[in-house]
Amino acid sequence: MQHNPHWTLQQAQALFAKPFMDLMFEAQTVHRQHFDPHQIQVSTLLSIKTGACPEDCKYCPQSARYNTGLEAEQLMQVEQVLTSAQKAKAAGSTRFCMGAAWKNPRDRDMPYLEQMVEGVKAMGMETCMTLGMLSESQAQRLAAAGLDFYNHNLDTSPEFYGSIITTRTYQDRLDTLDKVRGAGIKVCSGGIVGLGETIADRAGLLVQLANLPEPPESVPINMLVKVKGTPLAENDEVDAFDFIRTIAVARIMMPRSHVRLSAGREQMSEQTQAMCFMAGANSIFYGCKLLTTPNPGEDQDLALFRKLGLNGQRHQTDAGDNQRQQQLAGQLLAADTAQFYNAAR
């Protein structure tokens, strides 16, 4: 993915300040330059280890610090995960994302995680995981297993971050993204709207993402799902137009990234979702639940797609970036044939 120009906070804030119709027109124009506007990438997210997380993210019902009534569950069996992946594929998903409520995975969990990646990959689906912070060796192991994407959200701006999370730093998150990218895994990273942040904070988040050495291939934009028992349960509702603006600015600043409507779709009207697609969103999570929060069912999404003339993007993958590089390296070292002289040898 080609690097975008360096963005300043002032430039991002200027986009947020544009008249709504002008911003929408610019975002849709940029979107059509890089994507088919009728195609939506469809992913499914499964919680493979739920609750009892030691982090203190104020929005998260999975934190062990808050009484939300959520029952903690151990890491799922590999067979259970693969069964869920098969159902997701049959329902139309092309990417299967697996999330675990950890600060970071333990090395003893890695063999099971690798088997999950390998099993989903064998189905011809793209693979994604979100497991918290990673060491370099863990990132390399997941890459070797065939992991396509790793999700690790920045959540908000560096300035507002400390008001939401204190158990890991912003730099910790950036370091994990560096390790993921260094291992040859594609990056999925975005944030949340509705944490109590300002417009400047939303702009600051998008500046951080757009100015990474390589922008994320996937940028999930979440609307806060307020859960009783979390510190943000009484936050103000997010204005739909403010949310749509955030989608539009993300599209303009990261023109080649998939911008995903993530958490919060359950509380969005069809009209709000349609405007988000118009603003450049071209990826959704599919299925009745996102980790622990509600999500529109597949039938609702298919009905909306029909109304809007949208289609689920068809994509199958049989090798991750590292595997493809290894295959290419093997070809380069192959012996000459009658038709081919290998000048790389």
Coordinates of C-alpha atoms in Angstrom, one line a residue:
M1 CA 0.0 0.0 0.0
Q2 CA 1.4 3.4 -1.0
H3 CA 2.0 5.8 1.8
N4 CA -0.3 8.8 1.9
P5 CA 1.0 12.4 2.3
H6 CA 1.8 13.4 5.9
W7 CA -1.2 14.8 7.5
T8 CA -1.2 17.6 10.1
L9 CA -3.8 18.0 12.9
Q10 CA -4.8 21.3 11.3
Q11 CA -5.5 19.7 8.0
A12 CA -7.6 17.0 9.6
Q13 CA -9.6 19.5 11.7
A14 CA -10.2 21.5 8.5
L15 CA -11.8 18.4 6.9
F16 CA -14.1 18.0 10.0
A17 CA -15.1 21.7 9.6
K18 CA -16.2 21.4 6.0
P19 CA -19.8 21.8 5.1
F20 CA -21.4 18.4 5.4
M21 CA -22.4 18.1 1.7
D22 CA -19.0 19.2 0.5
L23 CA -17.3 16.7 2.8
M24 CA -19.5 13.9 1.6
F25 CA -18.9 14.7 -2.0
E26 CA -15.1 14.8 -1.5
A27 CA -15.2 11.5 0.4
Q28 CA -17.3 9.7 -2.2
T29 CA -15.0 11.0 -5.0
V30 CA -11.9 9.7 -3.2
H31 CA -13.7 6.4 -2.5
R32 CA -14.6 5.8 -6.1
Q33 CA -11.0 6.5 -7.2
H34 CA -9.8 3.5 -5.2
F35 CA -12.7 1.1 -4.7
D36 CA -15.8 -0.2 -6.3
P37 CA -18.6 1.7 -4.5
H38 CA -20.9 -1.2 -4.7
Q39 CA -18.7 -3.7 -2.9
I40 CA -18.6 -4.3 0.8
Q41 CA -16.0 -6.4 2.5
V42 CA -17.7 -8.7 5.1
S43 CA -16.0 -10.0 8.2
T44 CA -17.2 -12.0 11.2
L45 CA -15.8 -11.5 14.7
L46 CA -15.8 -14.3 17.3
S47 CA -14.7 -13.9 21.0
I48 CA -12.4 -16.9 21.5
K49 CA -11.7 -15.9 25.1
T50 CA -14.2 -13.7 27.0
G51 CA -14.0 -11.5 30.1
A52 CA -11.6 -11.3 33.1
C53 CA -9.3 -8.9 31.2
P54 CA -6.8 -7.1 33.5
E55 CA -7.0 -3.9 31.5
D56 CA -9.0 -0.9 32.6
C57 CA -10.4 0.4 29.3
K58 CA -13.4 2.4 30.5
Y59 CA -15.6 1.4 27.6
C60 CA -15.1 -2.4 27.8
P61 CA -17.5 -4.8 29.6
Q62 CA -14.8 -7.5 29.5
S63 CA -12.6 -5.7 32.0
A64 CA -12.4 -7.5 35.3
R65 CA -12.5 -4.2 37.1
Y66 CA -16.2 -3.5 36.2
N67 CA -19.3 -5.3 37.3
T68 CA -21.2 -5.8 34.0
G69 CA -22.7 -9.2 34.6
L70 CA -20.5 -10.7 32.0
E71 CA -19.4 -14.3 32.7
A72 CA -15.7 -15.0 32.0
E73 CA -14.9 -17.9 29.6
Q74 CA -11.7 -19.7 29.0
L75 CA -10.0 -19.9 25.6
M76 CA -12.3 -21.8 23.2
Q77 CA -11.3 -25.2 21.8
V78 CA -9.8 -25.1 18.4
E79 CA -12.6 -27.3 17.0
Q80 CA -15.3 -24.9 18.3
V81 CA -13.6 -22.0 16.6
L82 CA -13.3 -23.8 13.3
T83 CA -17.0 -24.7 13.4
S84 CA -17.9 -21.1 13.9
A85 CA -15.6 -20.1 11.1
Q86 CA -17.3 -22.5 8.7
K87 CA -20.7 -21.1 9.6
A88 CA -19.4 -17.6 9.0
K89 CA -18.1 -18.6 5.6
A90 CA -21.4 -20.2 4.7
A91 CA -23.2 -17.0 5.7
G92 CA -21.1 -14.9 3.3
S93 CA -18.1 -13.7 5.4
T94 CA -14.7 -13.6 3.7
R95 CA -12.7 -12.7 6.8
F96 CA -12.8 -14.4 10.2
C97 CA -11.6 -12.4 13.1
M98 CA -10.8 -14.0 16.5
G99 CA -10.6 -11.8 19.6
A100 CA -9.3 -12.7 23.1
A101 CA -9.7 -10.5 26.2
W102 CA -6.1 -10.5 27.2
K103 CA -3.5 -7.9 27.9
N104 CA -1.2 -10.1 25.9
P105 CA -1.2 -13.8 25.0
R106 CA 0.9 -16.3 26.9
D107 CA 3.4 -18.4 25.1
R108 CA 1.5 -21.6 26.2
D109 CA -1.5 -20.3 24.3
M110 CA 0.4 -19.9 21.0
P111 CA 0.1 -23.5 19.7
Y112 CA -3.7 -23.3 20.0
L113 CA -3.9 -19.9 18.3
E114 CA -1.6 -21.1 15.5
Q115 CA -3.9 -24.1 14.9
M116 CA -6.9 -21.7 14.7
V117 CA -5.2 -19.6 12.1
E118 CA -4.2 -22.6 10.1
G119 CA -7.6 -24.1 10.2
V120 CA -9.5 -21.0 9.2
K121 CA -6.9 -20.4 6.5
A122 CA -7.5 -23.9 5.1
M123 CA -11.1 -22.9 4.5
G124 CA -10.0 -20.2 2.1
M125 CA -10.9 -17.3 4.4
E126 CA -8.8 -14.4 5.4
T127 CA -7.7 -14.6 9.0
C128 CA -7.5 -11.8 11.7
M129 CA -6.8 -11.9 15.4
T130 CA -6.9 -9.3 18.2
L131 CA -5.1 -10.6 21.3
G132 CA -3.7 -7.5 23.0
M133 CA 0.0 -6.7 22.9
L134 CA 2.4 -9.0 21.1
S135 CA 6.1 -9.8 21.4
E136 CA 8.2 -10.0 18.3
S137 CA 8.4 -13.8 18.5
Q138 CA 4.6 -14.1 18.9
A139 CA 4.0 -11.9 15.9
Q140 CA 6.4 -14.0 13.9
R141 CA 4.7 -17.2 14.9
L142 CA 1.3 -15.9 14.0
A143 CA 2.7 -14.8 10.6
A144 CA 4.2 -18.2 10.0
A145 CA 0.8 -19.8 10.7
G146 CA -0.7 -17.7 8.0
L147 CA -2.3 -14.8 9.9
D148 CA -3.4 -12.1 7.4
F149 CA -4.5 -9.3 9.7
Y150 CA -3.9 -8.2 13.3
N151 CA -6.3 -5.8 15.0
H152 CA -5.0 -3.4 17.6
N153 CA -6.9 -0.2 17.9
L154 CA -5.5 3.1 19.0
D155 CA -8.9 4.0 20.3
T156 CA -8.5 7.8 20.4
S157 CA -6.0 10.6 20.3
P158 CA -2.7 10.5 22.3
E159 CA -3.9 13.5 24.3
F160 CA -7.2 11.9 25.4
Y161 CA -6.0 8.3 25.7
G162 CA -5.0 8.6 29.4
S163 CA -8.5 9.5 30.3
I164 CA -9.8 6.2 29.0
I165 CA -7.0 3.7 29.6
T166 CA -4.1 3.6 32.2
T167 CA -3.0 0.0 32.1
R168 CA -1.0 0.3 28.8
T169 CA 0.4 3.3 27.1
Y170 CA -0.2 4.8 23.7
Q171 CA 3.3 3.9 22.8
D172 CA 2.6 0.3 23.8
R173 CA 0.0 0.2 21.1
L174 CA 2.2 1.7 18.5
D175 CA 5.0 -0.7 19.3
T176 CA 2.6 -3.7 18.8
L177 CA 1.6 -2.3 15.4
D178 CA 5.3 -2.0 14.5
K179 CA 5.9 -5.7 15.5
V180 CA 2.9 -6.8 13.5
R181 CA 3.9 -4.9 10.4
G182 CA 7.5 -6.1 10.8
A183 CA 6.3 -9.7 10.8
G184 CA 4.6 -9.2 7.5
I185 CA 1.0 -9.2 8.9
K186 CA -1.5 -6.6 7.6
V187 CA -2.6 -4.0 10.1
C188 CA -6.2 -3.4 11.3
S189 CA -6.4 -0.4 13.6
G190 CA -9.0 2.2 14.3
G191 CA -10.8 3.9 17.2
I192 CA -14.0 4.7 19.0
V193 CA -16.4 7.6 18.7
G194 CA -18.4 8.6 21.7
L195 CA -15.8 8.2 24.5
G196 CA -16.3 11.9 25.5
E197 CA -13.6 13.1 23.1
T198 CA -13.6 16.4 21.2
I199 CA -13.5 16.9 17.5
A200 CA -9.8 17.6 17.9
D201 CA -9.4 14.2 19.5
R202 CA -11.1 12.5 16.5
A203 CA -8.9 14.4 14.2
G204 CA -5.8 13.4 16.3
L205 CA -6.7 9.7 16.1
L206 CA -7.0 9.8 12.3
V207 CA -3.7 11.7 12.0
Q208 CA -2.0 9.0 14.0
L209 CA -3.4 6.3 11.8
A210 CA -2.8 8.0 8.5
N211 CA 0.7 8.9 9.4
L212 CA 1.9 5.4 10.4
P213 CA 4.8 4.3 8.3
E214 CA 2.2 2.5 6.3
P215 CA -1.5 3.2 6.9
P216 CA -3.6 0.3 8.2
E217 CA -5.2 -1.8 5.5
S218 CA -8.3 -1.9 7.6
V219 CA -9.6 1.0 9.8
P220 CA -12.6 0.0 12.1
I221 CA -14.5 3.0 13.3
N222 CA -16.6 2.1 16.3
M223 CA -19.5 3.9 17.9
L224 CA -19.4 3.5 21.7
V225 CA -21.8 0.8 22.9
K226 CA -22.7 1.9 26.4
V227 CA -22.7 -1.0 28.8
K228 CA -24.2 -0.7 32.3
G229 CA -21.4 -1.1 34.9
T230 CA -18.7 0.5 32.8
P231 CA -17.5 4.1 33.6
L232 CA -18.8 5.4 30.2
A233 CA -22.3 3.9 30.6
E234 CA -23.9 7.4 30.9
N235 CA -22.0 9.1 28.1
D236 CA -24.0 11.3 25.7
E237 CA -25.3 9.7 22.6
V238 CA -23.2 10.2 19.4
D239 CA -24.9 12.4 16.9
A240 CA -25.3 10.5 13.6
F241 CA -23.9 13.3 11.5
D242 CA -20.8 13.6 13.7
F243 CA -20.2 9.8 13.2
I244 CA -20.7 10.0 9.4
R245 CA -18.3 12.9 9.3
T246 CA -15.7 10.8 11.1
I247 CA -16.1 8.1 8.4
A248 CA -15.8 10.6 5.6
V249 CA -12.6 12.2 7.0
A250 CA -11.1 8.7 7.5
R251 CA -11.9 7.9 3.9
I252 CA -10.2 11.0 2.6
M253 CA -7.1 10.7 4.9
M254 CA -6.7 6.9 4.2
P255 CA -8.0 6.5 0.6
R256 CA -6.7 3.0 0.1
S257 CA -7.7 1.5 3.4
H258 CA -10.9 -0.4 4.0
V259 CA -13.0 1.7 6.4
R260 CA -15.2 -0.6 8.5
L261 CA -18.4 0.1 10.4
S262 CA -17.8 -1.8 13.5
A263 CA -19.4 -1.7 17.0
G264 CA -22.5 0.4 17.3
R265 CA -24.3 -0.6 14.1
E266 CA -27.1 -2.2 16.1
Q267 CA -28.1 1.4 17.3
M268 CA -27.8 3.0 13.8
S269 CA -30.7 3.4 11.5
E270 CA -30.6 2.1 8.0
Q271 CA -30.3 5.7 6.8
T272 CA -27.3 6.4 9.0
Q273 CA -25.6 3.2 7.7
A274 CA -26.4 4.2 4.1
M275 CA -24.8 7.6 4.7
C276 CA -21.7 5.9 6.1
F277 CA -21.4 3.8 3.0
M278 CA -21.8 7.0 0.9
A279 CA -19.0 8.6 3.1
G280 CA -16.7 5.8 2.1
A281 CA -17.2 2.9 4.6
N282 CA -16.7 -0.3 2.7
S283 CA -16.4 -3.0 5.3
I284 CA -18.7 -4.4 8.1
F285 CA -18.8 -7.0 10.8
Y286 CA -21.5 -9.5 10.1
G287 CA -23.4 -11.6 12.6
C288 CA -25.6 -11.2 15.7
K289 CA -22.8 -10.3 18.1
L290 CA -19.4 -8.4 18.2
L291 CA -17.4 -10.0 21.0
T292 CA -20.0 -9.3 23.7
T293 CA -22.2 -6.5 22.2
P294 CA -25.2 -6.8 19.9
N295 CA -24.8 -6.5 16.1
P296 CA -27.5 -6.6 13.3
G297 CA -28.3 -10.1 12.1
E298 CA -27.2 -11.3 8.7
D299 CA -30.8 -11.1 7.3
Q300 CA -31.0 -7.4 8.3
D301 CA -27.7 -6.7 6.5
L302 CA -28.6 -8.6 3.4
A303 CA -31.9 -6.6 3.3
L304 CA -30.1 -3.3 3.6
F305 CA -27.6 -4.4 0.9
R306 CA -30.4 -5.1 -1.5
K307 CA -32.0 -1.8 -0.8
L308 CA -28.7 0.0 -1.6
G309 CA -27.5 -2.2 -4.4
L310 CA -24.5 -3.3 -2.5
N311 CA -22.8 -6.7 -2.7
G312 CA -20.6 -8.6 -0.4
Q313 CA -17.0 -8.6 -1.7
R314 CA -15.9 -12.0 -2.7
H315 CA -12.3 -12.8 -1.8
Q316 CA -10.5 -16.0 -1.0
T317 CA -7.0 -16.4 0.1
D318 CA -4.8 -19.5 0.3
A319 CA -1.6 -17.9 1.6
G320 CA -0.6 -15.0 3.8
D321 CA 2.0 -12.4 2.9
N322 CA 4.9 -14.4 4.5
Q323 CA 3.7 -17.6 2.9
R324 CA 3.6 -15.9 -0.5
Q325 CA 7.1 -14.5 0.0
Q326 CA 8.3 -18.0 0.9
Q327 CA 6.7 -19.4 -2.2
L328 CA 8.3 -16.7 -4.3
A329 CA 11.7 -17.3 -2.7
G330 CA 11.3 -21.1 -3.5
Q331 CA 10.5 -20.3 -7.1
L332 CA 13.5 -18.0 -7.4
L333 CA 15.8 -20.8 -6.1
A334 CA 14.2 -23.5 -8.3
A335 CA 16.3 -25.3 -10.9
D336 CA 16.3 -24.2 -14.5
T337 CA 13.8 -25.9 -16.8
A338 CA 13.7 -26.2 -20.6
Q339 CA 11.5 -23.2 -20.8
F340 CA 12.9 -21.1 -18.0
Y341 CA 16.4 -19.9 -17.2
N342 CA 16.5 -18.8 -13.5
A343 CA 18.8 -15.7 -13.6
A344 CA 18.2 -15.3 -9.8
R345 CA 20.3 -18.4 -9.0

